[in-house]
Short mmCIF file of C-alpha atoms in Angstrom, two decimals:
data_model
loop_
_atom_site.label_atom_id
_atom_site.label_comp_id
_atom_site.label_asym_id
_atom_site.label_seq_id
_atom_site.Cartn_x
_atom_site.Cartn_y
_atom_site.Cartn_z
CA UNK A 1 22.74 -22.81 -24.11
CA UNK A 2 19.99 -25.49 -23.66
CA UNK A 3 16.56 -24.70 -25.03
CA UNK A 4 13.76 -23.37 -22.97
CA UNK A 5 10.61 -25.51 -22.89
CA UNK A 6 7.79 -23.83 -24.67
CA UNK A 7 4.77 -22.43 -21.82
CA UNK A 8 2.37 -22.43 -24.35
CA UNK A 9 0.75 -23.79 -27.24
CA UNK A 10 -0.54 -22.20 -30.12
CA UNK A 11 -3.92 -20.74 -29.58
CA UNK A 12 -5.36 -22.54 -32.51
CA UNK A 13 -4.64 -26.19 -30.60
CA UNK A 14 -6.74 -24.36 -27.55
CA UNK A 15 -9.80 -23.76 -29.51
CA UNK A 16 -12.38 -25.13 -27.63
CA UNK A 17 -15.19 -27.43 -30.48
CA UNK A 18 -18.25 -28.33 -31.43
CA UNK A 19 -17.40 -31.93 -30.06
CA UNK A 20 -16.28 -33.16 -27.15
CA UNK A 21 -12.15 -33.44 -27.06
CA UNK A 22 -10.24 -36.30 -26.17
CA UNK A 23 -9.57 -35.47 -22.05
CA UNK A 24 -6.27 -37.60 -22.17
CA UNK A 25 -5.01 -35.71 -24.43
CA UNK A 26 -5.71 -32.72 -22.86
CA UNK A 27 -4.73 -34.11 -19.79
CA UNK A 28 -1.26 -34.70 -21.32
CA UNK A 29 -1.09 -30.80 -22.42
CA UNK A 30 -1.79 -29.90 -18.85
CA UNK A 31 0.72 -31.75 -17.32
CA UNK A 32 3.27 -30.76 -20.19
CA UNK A 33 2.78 -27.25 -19.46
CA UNK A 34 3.19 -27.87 -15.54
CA UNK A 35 6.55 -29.65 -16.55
CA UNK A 36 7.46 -26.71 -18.42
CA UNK A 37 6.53 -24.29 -15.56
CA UNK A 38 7.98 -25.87 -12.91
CA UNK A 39 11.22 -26.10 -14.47
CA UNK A 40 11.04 -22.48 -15.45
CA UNK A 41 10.73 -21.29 -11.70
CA UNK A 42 14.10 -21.35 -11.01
CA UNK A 43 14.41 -18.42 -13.32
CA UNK A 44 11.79 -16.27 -11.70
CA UNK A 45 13.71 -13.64 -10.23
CA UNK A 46 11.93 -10.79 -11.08
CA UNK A 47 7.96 -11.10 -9.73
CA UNK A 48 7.07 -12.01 -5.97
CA UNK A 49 5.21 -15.08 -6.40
CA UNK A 50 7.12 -17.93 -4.52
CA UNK A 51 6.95 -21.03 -6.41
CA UNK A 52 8.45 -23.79 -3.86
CA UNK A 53 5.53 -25.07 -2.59
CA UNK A 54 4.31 -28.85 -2.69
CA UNK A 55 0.19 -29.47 -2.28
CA UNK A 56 -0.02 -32.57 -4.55
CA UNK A 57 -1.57 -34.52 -1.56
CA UNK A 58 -4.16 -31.68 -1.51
CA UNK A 59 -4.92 -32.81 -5.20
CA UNK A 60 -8.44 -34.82 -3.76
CA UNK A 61 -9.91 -31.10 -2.83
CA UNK A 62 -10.22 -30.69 -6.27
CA UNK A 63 -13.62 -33.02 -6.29
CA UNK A 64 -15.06 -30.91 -4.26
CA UNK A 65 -17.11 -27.51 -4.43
CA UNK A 66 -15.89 -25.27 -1.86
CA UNK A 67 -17.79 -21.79 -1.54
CA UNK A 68 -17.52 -19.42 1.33
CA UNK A 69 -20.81 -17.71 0.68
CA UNK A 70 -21.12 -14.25 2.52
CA UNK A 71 -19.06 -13.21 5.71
CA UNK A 72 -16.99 -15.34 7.03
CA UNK A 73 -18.56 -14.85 10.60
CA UNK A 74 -22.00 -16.40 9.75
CA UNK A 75 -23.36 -19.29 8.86
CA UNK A 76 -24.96 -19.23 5.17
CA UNK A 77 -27.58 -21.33 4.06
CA UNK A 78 -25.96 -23.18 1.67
CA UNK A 79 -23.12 -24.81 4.37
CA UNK A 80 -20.89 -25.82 1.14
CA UNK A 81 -17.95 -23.73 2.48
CA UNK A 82 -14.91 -23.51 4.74
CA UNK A 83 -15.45 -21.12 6.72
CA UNK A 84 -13.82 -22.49 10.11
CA UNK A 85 -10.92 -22.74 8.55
CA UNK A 86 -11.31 -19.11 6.74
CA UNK A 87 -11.50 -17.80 10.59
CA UNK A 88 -8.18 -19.45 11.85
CA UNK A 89 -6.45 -18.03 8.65
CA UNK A 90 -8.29 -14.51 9.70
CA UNK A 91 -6.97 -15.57 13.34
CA UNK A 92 -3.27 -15.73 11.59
CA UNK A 93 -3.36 -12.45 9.72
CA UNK A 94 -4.89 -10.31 12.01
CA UNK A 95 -2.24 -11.67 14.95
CA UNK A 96 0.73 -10.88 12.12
CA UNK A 97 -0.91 -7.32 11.91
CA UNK A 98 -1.01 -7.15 15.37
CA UNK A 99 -4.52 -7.30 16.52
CA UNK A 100 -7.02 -9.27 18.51
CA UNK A 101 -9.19 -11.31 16.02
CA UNK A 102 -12.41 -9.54 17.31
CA UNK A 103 -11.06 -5.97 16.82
CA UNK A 104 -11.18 -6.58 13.09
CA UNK A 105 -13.25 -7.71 10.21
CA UNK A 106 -11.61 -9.76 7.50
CA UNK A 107 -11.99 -12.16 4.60
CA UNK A 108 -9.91 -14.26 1.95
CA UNK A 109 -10.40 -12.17 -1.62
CA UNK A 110 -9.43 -13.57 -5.07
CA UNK A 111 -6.49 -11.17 -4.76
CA UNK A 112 -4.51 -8.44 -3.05
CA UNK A 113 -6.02 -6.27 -5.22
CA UNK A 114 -9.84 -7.40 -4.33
CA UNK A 115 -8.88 -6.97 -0.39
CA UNK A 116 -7.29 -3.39 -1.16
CA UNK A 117 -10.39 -2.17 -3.31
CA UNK A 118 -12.54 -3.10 0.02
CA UNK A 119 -10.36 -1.20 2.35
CA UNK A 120 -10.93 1.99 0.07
CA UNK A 121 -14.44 1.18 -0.43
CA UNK A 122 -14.42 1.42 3.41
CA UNK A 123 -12.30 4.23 3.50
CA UNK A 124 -15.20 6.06 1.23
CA UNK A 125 -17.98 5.11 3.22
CA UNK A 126 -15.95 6.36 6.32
CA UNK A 127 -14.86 9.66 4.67
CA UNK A 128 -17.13 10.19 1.97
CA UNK A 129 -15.89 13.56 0.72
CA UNK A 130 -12.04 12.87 1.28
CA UNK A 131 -9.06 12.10 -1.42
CA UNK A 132 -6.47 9.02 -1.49
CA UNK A 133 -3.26 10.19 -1.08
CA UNK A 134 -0.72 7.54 -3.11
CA UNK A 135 2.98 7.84 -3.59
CA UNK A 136 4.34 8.09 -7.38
CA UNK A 137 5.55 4.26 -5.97
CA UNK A 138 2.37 3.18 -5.15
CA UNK A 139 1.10 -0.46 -7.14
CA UNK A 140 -1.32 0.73 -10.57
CA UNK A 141 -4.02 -0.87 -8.34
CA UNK A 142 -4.32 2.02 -6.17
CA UNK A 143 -4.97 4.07 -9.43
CA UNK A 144 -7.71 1.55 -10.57
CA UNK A 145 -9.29 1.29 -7.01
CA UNK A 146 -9.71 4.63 -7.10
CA UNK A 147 -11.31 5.01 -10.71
CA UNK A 148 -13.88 2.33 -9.81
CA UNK A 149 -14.84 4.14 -7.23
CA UNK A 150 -14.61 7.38 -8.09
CA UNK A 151 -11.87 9.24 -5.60
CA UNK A 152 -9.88 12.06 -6.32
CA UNK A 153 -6.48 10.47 -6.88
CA UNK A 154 -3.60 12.56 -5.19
CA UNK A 155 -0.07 11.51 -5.93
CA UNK A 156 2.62 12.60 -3.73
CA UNK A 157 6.18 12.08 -4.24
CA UNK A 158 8.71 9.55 -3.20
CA UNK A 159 12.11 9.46 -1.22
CA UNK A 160 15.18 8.16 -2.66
CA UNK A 161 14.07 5.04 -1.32
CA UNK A 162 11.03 4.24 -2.60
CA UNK A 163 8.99 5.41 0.23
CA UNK A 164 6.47 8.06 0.44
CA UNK A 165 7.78 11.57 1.26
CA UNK A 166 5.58 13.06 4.68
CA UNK A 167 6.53 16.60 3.64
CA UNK A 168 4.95 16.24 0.34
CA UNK A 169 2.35 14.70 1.65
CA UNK A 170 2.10 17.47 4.32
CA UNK A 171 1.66 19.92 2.17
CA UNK A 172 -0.78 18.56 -0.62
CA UNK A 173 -2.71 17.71 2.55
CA UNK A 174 -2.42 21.88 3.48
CA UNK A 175 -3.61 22.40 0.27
CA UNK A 176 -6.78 20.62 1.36
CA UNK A 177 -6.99 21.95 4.44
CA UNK A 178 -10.27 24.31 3.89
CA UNK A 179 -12.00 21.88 2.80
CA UNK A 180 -12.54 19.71 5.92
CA UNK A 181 -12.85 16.42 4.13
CA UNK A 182 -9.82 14.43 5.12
CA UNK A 183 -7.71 12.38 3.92
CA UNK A 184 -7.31 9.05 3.07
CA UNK A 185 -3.90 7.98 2.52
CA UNK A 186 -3.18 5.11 1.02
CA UNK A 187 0.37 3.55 2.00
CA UNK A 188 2.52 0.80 1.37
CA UNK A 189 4.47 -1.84 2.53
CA UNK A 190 6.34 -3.45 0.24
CA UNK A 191 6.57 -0.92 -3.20
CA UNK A 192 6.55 -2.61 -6.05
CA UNK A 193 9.85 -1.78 -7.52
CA UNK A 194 11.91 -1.06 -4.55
CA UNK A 195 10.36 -2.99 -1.97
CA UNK A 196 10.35 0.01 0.63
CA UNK A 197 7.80 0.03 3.82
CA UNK A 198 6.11 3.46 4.45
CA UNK A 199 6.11 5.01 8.04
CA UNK A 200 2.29 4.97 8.51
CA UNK A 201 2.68 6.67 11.81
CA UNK A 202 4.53 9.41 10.44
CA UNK A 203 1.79 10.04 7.24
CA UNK A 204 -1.23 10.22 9.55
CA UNK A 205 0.50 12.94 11.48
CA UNK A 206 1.59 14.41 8.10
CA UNK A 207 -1.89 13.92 6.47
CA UNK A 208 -3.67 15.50 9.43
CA UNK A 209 -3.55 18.64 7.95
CA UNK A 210 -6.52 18.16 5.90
CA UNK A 211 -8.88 16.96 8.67
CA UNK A 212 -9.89 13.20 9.96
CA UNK A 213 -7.26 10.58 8.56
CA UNK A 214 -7.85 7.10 7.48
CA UNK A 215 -5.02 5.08 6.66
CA UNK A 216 -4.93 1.99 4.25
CA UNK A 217 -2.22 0.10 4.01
CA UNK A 218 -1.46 -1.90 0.46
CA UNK A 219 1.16 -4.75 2.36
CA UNK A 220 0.54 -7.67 -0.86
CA UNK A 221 4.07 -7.79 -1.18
CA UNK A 222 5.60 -5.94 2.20
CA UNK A 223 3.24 -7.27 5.05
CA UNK A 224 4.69 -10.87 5.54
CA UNK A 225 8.04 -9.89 5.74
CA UNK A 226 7.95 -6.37 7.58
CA UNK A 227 5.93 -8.83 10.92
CA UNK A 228 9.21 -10.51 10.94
CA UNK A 229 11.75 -7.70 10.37
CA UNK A 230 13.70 -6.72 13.51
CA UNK A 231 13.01 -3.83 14.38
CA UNK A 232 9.93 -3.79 13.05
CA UNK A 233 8.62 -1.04 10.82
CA UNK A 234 5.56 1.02 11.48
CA UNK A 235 3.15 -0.43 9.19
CA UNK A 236 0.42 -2.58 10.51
CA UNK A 237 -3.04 -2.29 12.45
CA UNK A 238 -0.93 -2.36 15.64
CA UNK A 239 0.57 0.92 14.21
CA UNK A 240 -2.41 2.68 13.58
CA UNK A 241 -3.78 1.61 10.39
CA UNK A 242 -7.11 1.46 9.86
CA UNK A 243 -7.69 -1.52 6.83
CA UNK A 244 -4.82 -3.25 5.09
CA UNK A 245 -4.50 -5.75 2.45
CA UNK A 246 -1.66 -8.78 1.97
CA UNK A 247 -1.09 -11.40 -0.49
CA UNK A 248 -1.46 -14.66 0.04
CA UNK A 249 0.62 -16.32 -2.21
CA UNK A 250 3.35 -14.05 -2.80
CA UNK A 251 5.43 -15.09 0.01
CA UNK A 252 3.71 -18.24 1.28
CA UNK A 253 3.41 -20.05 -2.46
CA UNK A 254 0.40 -21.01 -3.32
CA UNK A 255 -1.39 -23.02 -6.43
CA UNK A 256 -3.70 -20.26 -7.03
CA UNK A 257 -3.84 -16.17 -6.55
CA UNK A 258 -5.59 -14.96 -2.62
CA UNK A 259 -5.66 -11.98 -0.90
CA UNK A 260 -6.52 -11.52 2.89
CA UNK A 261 -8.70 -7.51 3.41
CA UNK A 262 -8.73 -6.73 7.34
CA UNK A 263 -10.74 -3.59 8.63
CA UNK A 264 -10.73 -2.28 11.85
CA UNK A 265 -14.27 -3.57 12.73
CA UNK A 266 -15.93 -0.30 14.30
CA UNK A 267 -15.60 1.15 10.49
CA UNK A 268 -17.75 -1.42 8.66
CA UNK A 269 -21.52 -0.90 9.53
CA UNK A 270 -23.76 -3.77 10.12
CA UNK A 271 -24.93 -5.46 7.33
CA UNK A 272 -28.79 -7.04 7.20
CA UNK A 273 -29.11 -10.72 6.22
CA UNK A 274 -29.29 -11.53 2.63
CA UNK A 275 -32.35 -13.84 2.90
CA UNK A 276 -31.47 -15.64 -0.47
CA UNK A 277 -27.94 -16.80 1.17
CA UNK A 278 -29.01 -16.83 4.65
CA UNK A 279 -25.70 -14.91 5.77
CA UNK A 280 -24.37 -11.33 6.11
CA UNK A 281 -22.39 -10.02 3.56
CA UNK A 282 -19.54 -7.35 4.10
CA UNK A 283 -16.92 -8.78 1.26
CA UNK A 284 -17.00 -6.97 -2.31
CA UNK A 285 -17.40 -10.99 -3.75
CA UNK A 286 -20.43 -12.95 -1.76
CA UNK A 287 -19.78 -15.86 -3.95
CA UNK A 288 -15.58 -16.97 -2.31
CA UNK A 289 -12.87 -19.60 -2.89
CA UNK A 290 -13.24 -22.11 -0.13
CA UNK A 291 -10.54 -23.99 -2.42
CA UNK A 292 -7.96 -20.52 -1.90
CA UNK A 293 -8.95 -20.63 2.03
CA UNK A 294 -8.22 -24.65 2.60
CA UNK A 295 -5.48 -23.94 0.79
CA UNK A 296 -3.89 -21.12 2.68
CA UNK A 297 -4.46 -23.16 6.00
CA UNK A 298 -2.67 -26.23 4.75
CA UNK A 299 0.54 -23.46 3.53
CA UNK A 300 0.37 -21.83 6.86
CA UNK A 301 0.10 -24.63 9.45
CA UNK A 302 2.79 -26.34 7.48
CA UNK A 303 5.21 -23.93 8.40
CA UNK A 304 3.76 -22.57 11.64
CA UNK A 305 4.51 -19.05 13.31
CA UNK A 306 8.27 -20.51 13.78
CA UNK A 307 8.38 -21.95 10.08
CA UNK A 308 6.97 -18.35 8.56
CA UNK A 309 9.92 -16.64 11.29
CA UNK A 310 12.52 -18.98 9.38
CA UNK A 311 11.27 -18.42 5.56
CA UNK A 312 11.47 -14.85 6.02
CA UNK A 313 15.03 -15.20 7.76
CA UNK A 314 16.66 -17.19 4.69
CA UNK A 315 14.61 -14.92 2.12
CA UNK A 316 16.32 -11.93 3.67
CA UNK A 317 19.89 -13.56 3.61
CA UNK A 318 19.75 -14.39 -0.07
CA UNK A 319 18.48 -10.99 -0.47
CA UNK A 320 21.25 -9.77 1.17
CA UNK A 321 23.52 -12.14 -0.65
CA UNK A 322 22.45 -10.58 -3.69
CA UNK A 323 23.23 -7.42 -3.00
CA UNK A 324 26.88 -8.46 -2.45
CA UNK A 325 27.36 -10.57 -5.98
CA UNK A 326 25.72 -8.20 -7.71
CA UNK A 327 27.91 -5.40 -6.49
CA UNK A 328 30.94 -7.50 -7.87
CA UNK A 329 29.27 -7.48 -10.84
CA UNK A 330 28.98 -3.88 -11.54
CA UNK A 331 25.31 -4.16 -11.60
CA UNK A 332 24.78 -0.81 -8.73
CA UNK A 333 22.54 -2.98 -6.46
CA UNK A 334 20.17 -0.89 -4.15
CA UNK A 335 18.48 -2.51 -1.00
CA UNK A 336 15.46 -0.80 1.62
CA UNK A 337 16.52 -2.57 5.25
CA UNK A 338 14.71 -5.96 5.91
CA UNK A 339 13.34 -5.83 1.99
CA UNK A 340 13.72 -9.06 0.21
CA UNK A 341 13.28 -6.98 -3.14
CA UNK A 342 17.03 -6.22 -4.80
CA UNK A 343 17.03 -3.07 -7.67
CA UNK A 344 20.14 -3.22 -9.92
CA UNK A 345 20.77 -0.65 -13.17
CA UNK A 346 18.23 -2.50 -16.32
CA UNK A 347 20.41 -4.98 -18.20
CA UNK A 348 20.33 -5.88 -21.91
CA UNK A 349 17.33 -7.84 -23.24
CA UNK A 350 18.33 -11.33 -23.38
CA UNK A 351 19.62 -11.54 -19.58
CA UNK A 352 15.65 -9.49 -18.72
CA UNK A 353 14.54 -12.47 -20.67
CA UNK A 354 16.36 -15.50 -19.57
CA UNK A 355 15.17 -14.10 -15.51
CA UNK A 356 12.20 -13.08 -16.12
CA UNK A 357 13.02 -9.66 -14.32
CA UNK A 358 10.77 -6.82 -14.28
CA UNK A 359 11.63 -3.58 -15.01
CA UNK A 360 11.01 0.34 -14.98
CA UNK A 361 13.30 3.13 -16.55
CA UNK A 362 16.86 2.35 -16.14
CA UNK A 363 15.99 -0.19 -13.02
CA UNK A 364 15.54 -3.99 -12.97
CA UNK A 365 14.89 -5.65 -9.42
CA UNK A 366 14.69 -9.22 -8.14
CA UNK A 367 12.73 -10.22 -5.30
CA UNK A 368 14.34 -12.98 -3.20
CA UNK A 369 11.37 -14.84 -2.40
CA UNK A 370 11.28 -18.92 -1.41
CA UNK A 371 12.19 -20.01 -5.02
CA UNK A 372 15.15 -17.74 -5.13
CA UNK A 373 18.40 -19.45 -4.25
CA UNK A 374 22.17 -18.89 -3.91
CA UNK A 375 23.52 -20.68 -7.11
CA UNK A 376 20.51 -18.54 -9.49
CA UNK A 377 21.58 -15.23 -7.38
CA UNK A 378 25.16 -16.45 -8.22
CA UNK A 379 23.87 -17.01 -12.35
CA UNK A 380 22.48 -13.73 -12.78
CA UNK A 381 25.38 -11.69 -11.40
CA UNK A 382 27.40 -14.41 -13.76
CA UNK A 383 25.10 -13.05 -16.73
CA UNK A 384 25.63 -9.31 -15.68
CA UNK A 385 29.33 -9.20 -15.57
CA UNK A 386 28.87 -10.85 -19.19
CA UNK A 387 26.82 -8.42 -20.06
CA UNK A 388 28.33 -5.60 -18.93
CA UNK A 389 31.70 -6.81 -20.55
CA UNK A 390 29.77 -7.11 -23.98
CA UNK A 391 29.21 -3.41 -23.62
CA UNK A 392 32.08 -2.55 -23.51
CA UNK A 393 33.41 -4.65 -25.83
#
């Protein structure tokens, strides 16, 4: 078995001094652990982040201080930023979610889970009063959202496949029902573990129960995929959802982490000039990657509507590819339609290991993003069937 490249250094080489360091050498480090990395990604089965992507002729942005001060719809004082381009990423997204740019508001976050702690920060200011209704499948971000800002957490349980159950929901929402506060339920497209999309029409009928209904929808992993899945799931603006959050680097690859929050734009309320930046402010971060935006826009307009269309086609197949090799393996493989995410019963520690899968209970999954090909899909299975002969051995 060849030997892995180490990813990192002891910590006592990274100590940062009293005196300057010598930047070649660091330099050299840098690029060492790149090398390392890069030739690593093959064997990234397990987490969502798509690692084919090439930006090296981007590499001159990097002399540059980008900062997208305040909304992205007004001019700030400093004029540092990129915010033109910001808008015809916004223009992208909200078109994927299926609405006109001017019937939401948006930004680029530092994350997912930056744009889906503004949607429930919206969601609170629109229904002060009301609870967040998560599945048991929901992403721990949900949970965390809802700590820092202080809503009642309801958690209501899951289908067989991975989706939130409307009965359940239904009737925690009955329970609520005296009340008159609402409900805010917070959905998903795109589970973490099993990759399944939630009906968002069918939990705002279910929620109604408890009064007015505002629906968020956590798509970081999901929303990409489920625009270009035929039919097309319920899970978007177009569908009725009020805010809703998306990755962008998960399935796009990207250098660094992003997140695109849109919000219906009747729910945000107008927000007086900060005289200090000279711009209105609606984003949770003022102070935003220009660098994560000008990046975004070079991924996106190198693949085009047509190029995203064809991405998501081949991720599916491979996902679907999977599902076949690992069934010859013995490994139980478990698909939601249209879901480039692939669970398969947990194997032993060293094959976990070697593909960097993630894990819960008795499950592992692989997520079929960019990165993912045929001949690693083809490895694994390989590894499980080994595996699963060693046990019974």
């Amino acid at each position: 078995m060849t030997e892995r490249p180490a990813l990192n250094p002891p910590n006592a080489s990274l100590a940062i001094g009293d005196l300057p360091s010598d930047p070649a050498a660091d330099t050299g480090h840098l690029n060492q652990l790149a090398r390392a990395l890069r030739i690593e990604s093959r064997q990234v089965l397990g987490f969502p982040g798509n690692l084919d992507f090439a930006l090296e002729e981007l590499a001159p942005l990097l002399r540059v201080f980008f900062n997208n001060v305040g909304d992205p719809y007004s001019p700030d004082a400093s004029n540092i930023g990129a915010k033109p381009y910001e808008l015809a990423v916004l223009e992208y997204f909200a078109g994927m979610a299926g609405a006109l740019p001017s019937e939401v508001y948006g930004y680029v976050a530092s994350s997912s889970s930056e744009a889906l702690l503004h949607g429930l920060a919206t969601a609170r200011q629109t229904l002060p009063t009301a609870a967040v209704y998560a599945c048991d499948q929901a992403h721990y971000s949900v949970r965390r959202a809802c700590e820092l800002l202080r809503l009642e957490l309801v958690t209501v349980a899951s289908l067989a496949d991975g989706s939130m159950d409307a009965a359940d929901l239904h009737l925690q929402a009955m329970r609520r029902r005296r009340s008159g506060d609402g409900a805010i339920v917070a959905a998903t497209c795109g589970t973490t573990m099993r990759g399944a999309v939630d009906d968002i029409v069918e939990l705002r009928s279910a929620a109604e129960a408890a009064g007015r209904v505002y629906v968020h929808v956590d798509a970081a992993g999901g929303g990409l995929v489920a625009a270009h899945t035929h039919p097309q799931p319920r899970w978007s603006i177009a569908h009725g959802a009020d805010s809703l959050n998306i990755s962008g680097h998960k399935i796009l690859g990207m250098p660094v982490p992003a997140g695109v929050s849109l919000v219906r734009r009747e729910l945000l309320p107008e927000t007086a000039a900060a005289e200090y930046i000279g711009a209105t402010d609606r984003t949770l971060a003022c102070s935003r990657s220009g660098l994560a935006t000008l990046l975004l826009w070079a991924r996106l307009r190198s693949l085009g509507r047509s190029g995203m269309a064809a991405l998501i086609s081949r991720c599916q197949d491979v996902a679907a590819y999977a599902v076949n090799r690992l069934e010859l393996a013995g490994a139980d493989p478990g698909r939601f339609p249209g879901s480039l995410t692939v669970t398969f019963a947990r194997p032993p520690a060293w094959v976990v290991d070697k593909w960097h899968l993630a894990c819960t209970g008795t499950l592992a999954h692989l997520v079929a993003v960019g990165h993912v090909t045929y001949a690693a899909v083809d490895e694994l299975a390989a590894d499980l069937a080994a595996a699963r002969w060693e046990a019974a051995a």
